[in-house]
Short mmCIF file of C-alpha atoms and ligand atoms in Angstrom, two decimals:
data_model
loop_
_atom_site.label_atom_id
_atom_site.label_comp_id
_atom_site.label_asym_id
_atom_site.label_seq_id
_atom_site.Cartn_x
_atom_site.Cartn_y
_atom_site.Cartn_z
CA UNK A 216 -20.60 13.38 -6.66
CA UNK A 217 -18.11 10.68 -7.61
CA UNK A 218 -14.77 10.06 -5.85
CA UNK A 219 -12.01 7.67 -6.99
CA UNK A 220 -9.55 6.34 -4.41
CA UNK A 221 -6.32 4.59 -5.32
CA UNK A 222 -3.76 3.38 -2.80
CA UNK A 223 -0.65 1.25 -2.39
CA UNK A 224 0.91 1.78 -5.80
CA UNK A 225 4.21 0.41 -4.46
CA UNK A 226 6.39 1.68 -7.27
CA UNK A 227 4.50 -0.32 -9.90
CA UNK A 228 4.34 2.09 -12.84
CA UNK A 229 2.41 -0.11 -15.25
CA UNK A 230 -0.31 -0.83 -12.70
CA UNK A 231 -0.58 2.90 -11.93
CA UNK A 232 -0.88 3.79 -15.62
CA UNK A 233 -3.62 1.18 -16.12
CA UNK A 234 -5.55 2.55 -13.13
CA UNK A 235 -5.12 6.13 -14.38
CA UNK A 236 -6.84 5.10 -17.65
CA UNK A 237 -9.70 3.40 -15.78
CA UNK A 238 -10.15 6.40 -13.48
CA UNK A 239 -10.22 8.80 -16.45
CA UNK A 240 -13.02 6.66 -17.94
CA UNK A 241 -14.96 6.89 -14.67
CA UNK A 242 -14.83 10.72 -14.69
CA UNK A 243 -14.73 11.30 -10.93
CA UNK A 244 -15.06 14.74 -9.33
CA UNK A 245 -12.22 14.02 -6.89
CA UNK A 246 -9.25 11.63 -6.93
CA UNK A 247 -7.51 10.60 -3.70
CA UNK A 248 -4.23 8.70 -3.37
CA UNK A 249 -4.12 6.79 -0.09
CA UNK A 250 -0.35 6.47 0.35
CA UNK A 251 2.38 3.88 -0.27
CA UNK A 252 3.16 5.36 -3.67
CA UNK A 253 6.82 4.42 -3.25
CA UNK A 254 8.88 1.53 -1.83
CA UNK A 255 8.46 -2.25 -2.15
CA UNK A 256 8.67 -2.07 -5.94
CA UNK A 257 11.00 -1.21 -8.82
CA UNK A 258 9.84 2.16 -10.26
CA UNK A 259 9.44 4.56 -7.33
CA UNK A 260 10.61 7.68 -9.14
CA UNK A 261 8.28 7.30 -12.13
CA UNK A 262 5.33 6.64 -9.82
CA UNK A 263 6.09 9.53 -7.51
CA UNK A 264 6.61 11.95 -10.40
CA UNK A 265 3.29 10.86 -11.92
CA UNK A 266 1.40 11.36 -8.65
CA UNK A 267 3.05 14.72 -7.97
CA UNK A 268 2.18 15.88 -11.49
CA UNK A 269 -1.46 14.86 -11.00
CA UNK A 270 -1.47 16.54 -7.59
CA UNK A 271 -0.26 19.78 -9.20
CA UNK A 272 -2.22 19.69 -12.46
CA UNK A 273 -5.41 17.73 -11.66
CA UNK A 274 -5.92 18.44 -7.96
CA UNK A 275 -5.31 14.86 -6.86
CA UNK A 276 -5.38 14.67 -3.06
CA UNK A 277 -2.50 12.72 -1.55
CA UNK A 278 -1.91 10.94 1.77
CA UNK A 279 1.24 9.58 3.36
CA UNK A 280 1.47 5.82 3.91
CA UNK A 281 3.77 3.85 6.19
CA UNK A 282 6.13 3.27 3.25
CA UNK A 283 6.51 7.01 2.71
CA UNK A 284 7.38 7.16 6.42
CA UNK A 285 10.00 4.42 5.99
CA UNK A 286 11.66 6.27 3.10
CA UNK A 287 11.54 9.62 4.91
CA UNK A 288 13.08 8.01 8.00
CA UNK A 289 15.78 6.37 5.89
CA UNK A 290 16.60 9.72 4.27
CA UNK A 291 16.93 11.24 7.73
CA UNK A 292 19.15 8.38 8.93
CA UNK A 293 16.55 7.31 11.51
CA UNK A 294 15.25 4.00 10.11
CA UNK A 295 17.85 1.60 11.45
CA UNK A 296 21.43 2.02 12.60
CA UNK A 297 23.48 -1.07 11.78
CA UNK A 298 23.80 -4.83 11.76
CA UNK A 299 21.43 -7.29 10.11
CA UNK A 300 18.57 -4.73 10.21
CA UNK A 301 20.40 -2.72 7.54
CA UNK A 302 19.96 -5.69 5.20
CA UNK A 303 16.24 -5.77 5.97
CA UNK A 304 15.90 -2.18 4.77
CA UNK A 305 18.35 -2.18 1.85
CA UNK A 306 15.36 -2.05 -0.50
CA UNK A 307 14.12 1.10 1.27
CA UNK A 308 17.59 2.64 0.94
CA UNK A 309 17.49 1.78 -2.79
CA UNK A 310 14.15 3.59 -3.07
CA UNK A 311 15.34 6.58 -1.04
CA UNK A 312 18.35 7.10 -3.34
CA UNK A 313 16.00 7.33 -6.33
CA UNK A 314 13.51 9.82 -4.89
CA UNK A 315 15.55 11.82 -2.37
CA UNK A 316 15.14 15.16 -4.18
CA UNK A 317 11.34 14.70 -4.26
CA UNK A 318 10.93 13.91 -0.55
CA UNK A 319 10.23 17.49 0.61
CA UNK A 320 6.96 17.27 -1.33
CA UNK A 321 6.13 13.87 0.19
CA UNK A 322 6.79 15.21 3.68
CA UNK A 323 3.88 17.64 3.29
CA UNK A 324 1.35 14.87 2.65
CA UNK A 325 -1.07 14.53 5.58
CA UNK A 326 -2.15 11.30 7.34
CA UNK A 327 -5.88 12.01 6.99
CA UNK A 328 -8.08 13.95 4.60
CA UNK A 329 -11.81 14.49 4.32
CA UNK A 330 -14.15 15.59 1.58
CA UNK A 331 -17.49 16.99 2.66
CA UNK A 332 -20.15 15.63 0.35
CA UNK A 333 -23.85 16.31 -0.17
CA UNK A 334 -25.95 16.66 2.99
CA UNK A 335 -22.77 17.52 4.89
CA UNK A 336 -21.64 13.88 4.83
CA UNK A 337 -17.96 13.34 5.65
CA UNK A 338 -15.94 11.04 3.41
CA UNK A 339 -12.67 10.44 5.25
CA UNK A 340 -9.48 8.94 3.87
CA UNK A 341 -6.66 7.30 5.85
CA UNK A 342 -3.82 5.02 4.82
CA UNK A 343 -4.57 2.14 7.25
CA UNK A 344 -6.97 3.21 10.02
CA UNK A 345 -7.55 6.00 12.52
CA UNK A 346 -5.19 4.27 14.98
CA UNK A 347 -2.09 4.61 12.78
CA UNK A 348 -0.83 4.12 9.24
CA UNK A 349 0.22 0.56 10.19
CA UNK A 350 -2.98 -0.83 11.74
CA UNK A 351 -5.09 -2.05 8.84
CA UNK A 352 -8.79 -2.77 8.43
CA UNK A 353 -9.84 -6.31 7.51
CA UNK A 354 -13.21 -7.51 6.31
CA UNK A 355 -13.37 -10.29 8.91
CA UNK A 356 -12.96 -7.90 11.86
CA UNK A 357 -15.96 -7.73 14.17
CA UNK A 358 -17.98 -4.52 14.39
CA UNK A 359 -16.51 -3.26 17.70
CA UNK A 360 -12.99 -3.59 16.24
CA UNK A 361 -13.95 -1.75 13.07
CA UNK A 362 -15.69 0.98 15.03
CA UNK A 363 -12.65 1.42 17.29
CA UNK A 364 -10.32 1.72 14.29
CA UNK A 365 -12.51 4.14 12.34
CA UNK A 366 -13.89 6.46 15.06
CA UNK A 367 -15.03 9.17 15.18
CA UNK A 368 -17.33 7.58 12.62
CA UNK A 369 -17.72 9.50 9.34
CA UNK A 370 -20.31 8.73 6.65
CA UNK A 371 -17.63 6.90 4.65
CA UNK A 372 -14.14 5.83 5.69
CA UNK A 373 -11.74 4.69 2.97
CA UNK A 374 -8.42 2.98 3.72
CA UNK A 375 -5.81 0.88 1.94
CA UNK A 376 -2.68 -0.68 3.49
CA UNK A 377 -3.80 -4.32 3.74
CA UNK A 378 -3.83 -4.74 -0.06
CA UNK A 379 -7.11 -6.67 0.27
CA UNK A 380 -10.22 -4.75 -0.84
CA UNK A 381 -13.63 -4.94 0.88
CA UNK A 382 -16.79 -2.93 1.48
CA UNK A 383 -18.72 -3.16 4.75
CA UNK A 384 -21.53 -1.16 6.28
CA UNK A 385 -21.11 -0.68 10.05
CA UNK A 386 -24.00 1.20 11.62
CA UNK A 387 -24.34 4.31 9.49
CA UNK A 388 -20.72 4.22 8.26
CA UNK A 389 -19.64 2.72 4.97
CA UNK A 390 -16.13 1.25 5.41
CA UNK A 391 -14.16 0.70 2.23
CA UNK A 392 -10.73 -0.79 1.68
CA UNK A 393 -9.74 0.17 -1.85
CA UNK A 394 -7.13 -2.61 -2.15
CA UNK A 395 -3.76 -2.06 -3.80
CA UNK A 396 -2.87 -0.66 -7.21
CA UNK A 397 0.55 -2.23 -7.44
CA UNK A 398 0.65 -5.29 -5.21
CA UNK A 399 -2.58 -7.12 -4.43
CA UNK A 400 -2.64 -9.59 -1.54
CA UNK A 401 -5.94 -11.31 -2.29
CA UNK A 402 -4.50 -13.72 -4.84
CA UNK A 403 -5.82 -11.76 -7.83
CA UNK A 404 -3.05 -10.33 -9.99
CA UNK A 405 -4.99 -7.19 -10.84
CA UNK A 406 -4.78 -3.60 -9.74
CA UNK A 407 -7.58 -2.42 -7.46
CA UNK A 408 -9.19 0.94 -6.72
CA UNK A 409 -12.49 2.20 -5.30
CA UNK A 410 -15.25 4.41 -6.66
CA UNK A 411 -17.66 6.20 -4.33
CA UNK A 412 -20.92 7.64 -5.65
CA UNK A 413 -23.52 9.81 -3.98
CA UNK A 414 -26.82 8.49 -5.34
CA UNK A 415 -30.36 8.38 -3.95
CA UNK A 416 -29.29 10.43 -0.94
CA UNK A 417 -26.56 8.05 0.24
CA UNK A 418 -23.04 6.92 -0.54
CA UNK A 419 -22.40 3.76 -2.59
CA UNK A 420 -19.02 2.08 -3.08
CA UNK A 421 -17.60 -0.29 -5.66
CA UNK A 422 -14.22 -1.93 -6.07
CA UNK A 423 -12.82 -1.85 -9.62
CA UNK A 424 -10.19 -4.36 -10.74
CA UNK A 425 -7.88 -3.58 -13.65
CA UNK A 426 -5.59 -5.83 -15.70
CA UNK A 427 -2.12 -4.70 -16.70
CA UNK A 428 0.91 -6.12 -18.50
CA UNK A 429 2.47 -8.57 -16.04
CA UNK A 430 5.33 -9.57 -18.31
CA UNK A 431 6.48 -5.96 -18.59
CA UNK A 432 5.85 -5.32 -14.87
CA UNK A 433 8.05 -8.26 -13.92
CA UNK A 434 10.70 -7.11 -16.38
CA UNK A 435 10.92 -3.83 -14.45
CA UNK A 436 12.16 -5.67 -11.35
CA UNK A 437 15.23 -6.66 -13.39
CA UNK A 438 15.76 -3.81 -15.88
CA UNK A 439 15.80 -1.16 -13.13
CA UNK A 440 18.50 -2.97 -11.15
CA UNK A 441 16.08 -3.68 -8.31
CA UNK A 442 16.80 -7.42 -8.15
CA UNK A 443 20.55 -6.82 -8.36
CA UNK A 444 20.86 -3.94 -5.90
CA UNK A 445 17.82 -3.72 -3.60
CA UNK A 446 19.14 -6.32 -1.22
CA UNK A 447 18.18 -9.59 0.41
CA UNK A 448 14.44 -8.85 0.67
CA UNK A 449 14.04 -8.11 -3.06
CA UNK A 450 13.30 -11.78 -3.94
CA UNK A 451 10.53 -11.83 -1.30
CA UNK A 452 9.07 -8.63 -2.72
CA UNK A 453 9.13 -10.04 -6.25
CA UNK A 454 7.54 -13.25 -4.97
CA UNK A 455 4.72 -11.45 -3.17
CA UNK A 456 4.01 -9.40 -6.31
CA UNK A 457 4.03 -12.56 -8.47
CA UNK A 458 1.73 -14.55 -6.19
CA UNK A 459 -0.43 -11.62 -5.02
CA UNK A 460 0.16 -12.87 -1.46
CA UNK A 461 2.14 -11.22 1.35
CA UNK A 462 5.72 -12.38 1.98
CA UNK A 463 7.35 -9.59 4.03
CA UNK A 464 4.69 -9.84 6.75
CA UNK A 465 5.08 -13.61 7.14
CA UNK A 466 8.86 -13.13 7.22
CA UNK A 467 8.55 -10.78 10.22
CA UNK A 468 6.07 -13.13 11.87
CA UNK A 469 8.11 -16.32 11.47
CA UNK A 470 11.74 -15.37 11.08
CA UNK A 471 12.55 -11.97 12.55
CA UNK A 472 13.18 -13.30 16.06
CA UNK A 473 15.25 -16.23 14.77
CA UNK A 474 17.45 -13.84 12.78
CA UNK A 475 17.66 -11.34 15.64
CA UNK A 476 18.79 -14.10 18.02
CA UNK A 477 21.51 -15.23 15.62
CA UNK A 478 19.91 -18.63 15.02
CA UNK A 479 19.67 -17.92 11.26
CA UNK A 480 21.23 -15.41 8.90
CA UNK A 481 18.78 -13.16 7.10
CA UNK A 482 19.83 -14.79 3.83
CA UNK A 483 19.01 -18.24 5.20
CA UNK A 484 15.63 -17.04 6.48
CA UNK A 485 14.67 -15.60 3.10
CA UNK A 486 15.66 -18.81 1.32
CA UNK A 487 13.56 -20.84 3.79
CA UNK A 488 10.50 -18.65 3.37
CA UNK A 489 10.75 -18.77 -0.42
CA UNK A 490 10.67 -22.57 -0.24
CA UNK A 491 7.48 -22.55 1.81
CA UNK A 492 4.36 -22.80 -0.27
CA UNK A 493 1.25 -20.78 0.45
CA UNK A 494 2.36 -18.30 3.10
CA UNK A 495 -0.63 -17.91 5.44
CA UNK A 496 -3.15 -15.90 3.41
CA UNK A 497 -4.92 -14.53 6.50
CA UNK A 498 -1.71 -13.07 7.92
CA UNK A 499 -1.99 -9.42 9.00
CA UNK A 500 0.78 -7.81 7.05
CA UNK A 501 2.37 -4.87 8.83
FE1 FE2 B 773 1.07 -0.86 1.20
#
């Protein structure tokens, strides 16, 4: 049995299309999408339509990520009420306006799925971890932390969310972070997905990296109106995509309180962060 897992597309159509070609070459038996198909990128509608078509026609299994939750909450008027926080989520509002009619389908996506493999082994899929879709798994975590975030332990647990791929064996559980299709945070400007294979009576995992057209992908940030209309955080989102390093997480970590207290405007805080070089690579993005 072979399973392909792709996650964190983040409205990057060209990266998704490149990964679809690579997955077709790999001929998996099952394909799982680990959430964050939309938001934090310029082509949410094209990406969501592609995933929904594959869900309907090719039995792709889908999961909800925290960014689907953000868009669903925005559509329901429950994300934020007013003030400077509206500016923080203007990009989510921009996304919501482009996919609103498709959200009833997204709302049905579960938080967790499992495939039962040979020998009754459970291969479980979550967006971030068993704690929530916002608590990610990191390679440098110690074993007790990983066990706490993945219990009850399956044979294989596959997550995304952190945008940094890894494979680790913890006791009898294989823990896999498939990385991100559309917005890597490990400094490599490539899409990432995972392949799982049942071979010699156990599960094996590999991370596959895929190149795509970066010039055209960057162009989409401008041609779609994202940079003009998606608000004050759009330059940070473009910058994190360009550098393959997180920017929104460091903004929350360093500037949210200063903006909330009125010390800085959100515009000033974004300009300051963009001038900083090398935002802490080990930062736990939220
Ligand atoms: Fe994500």
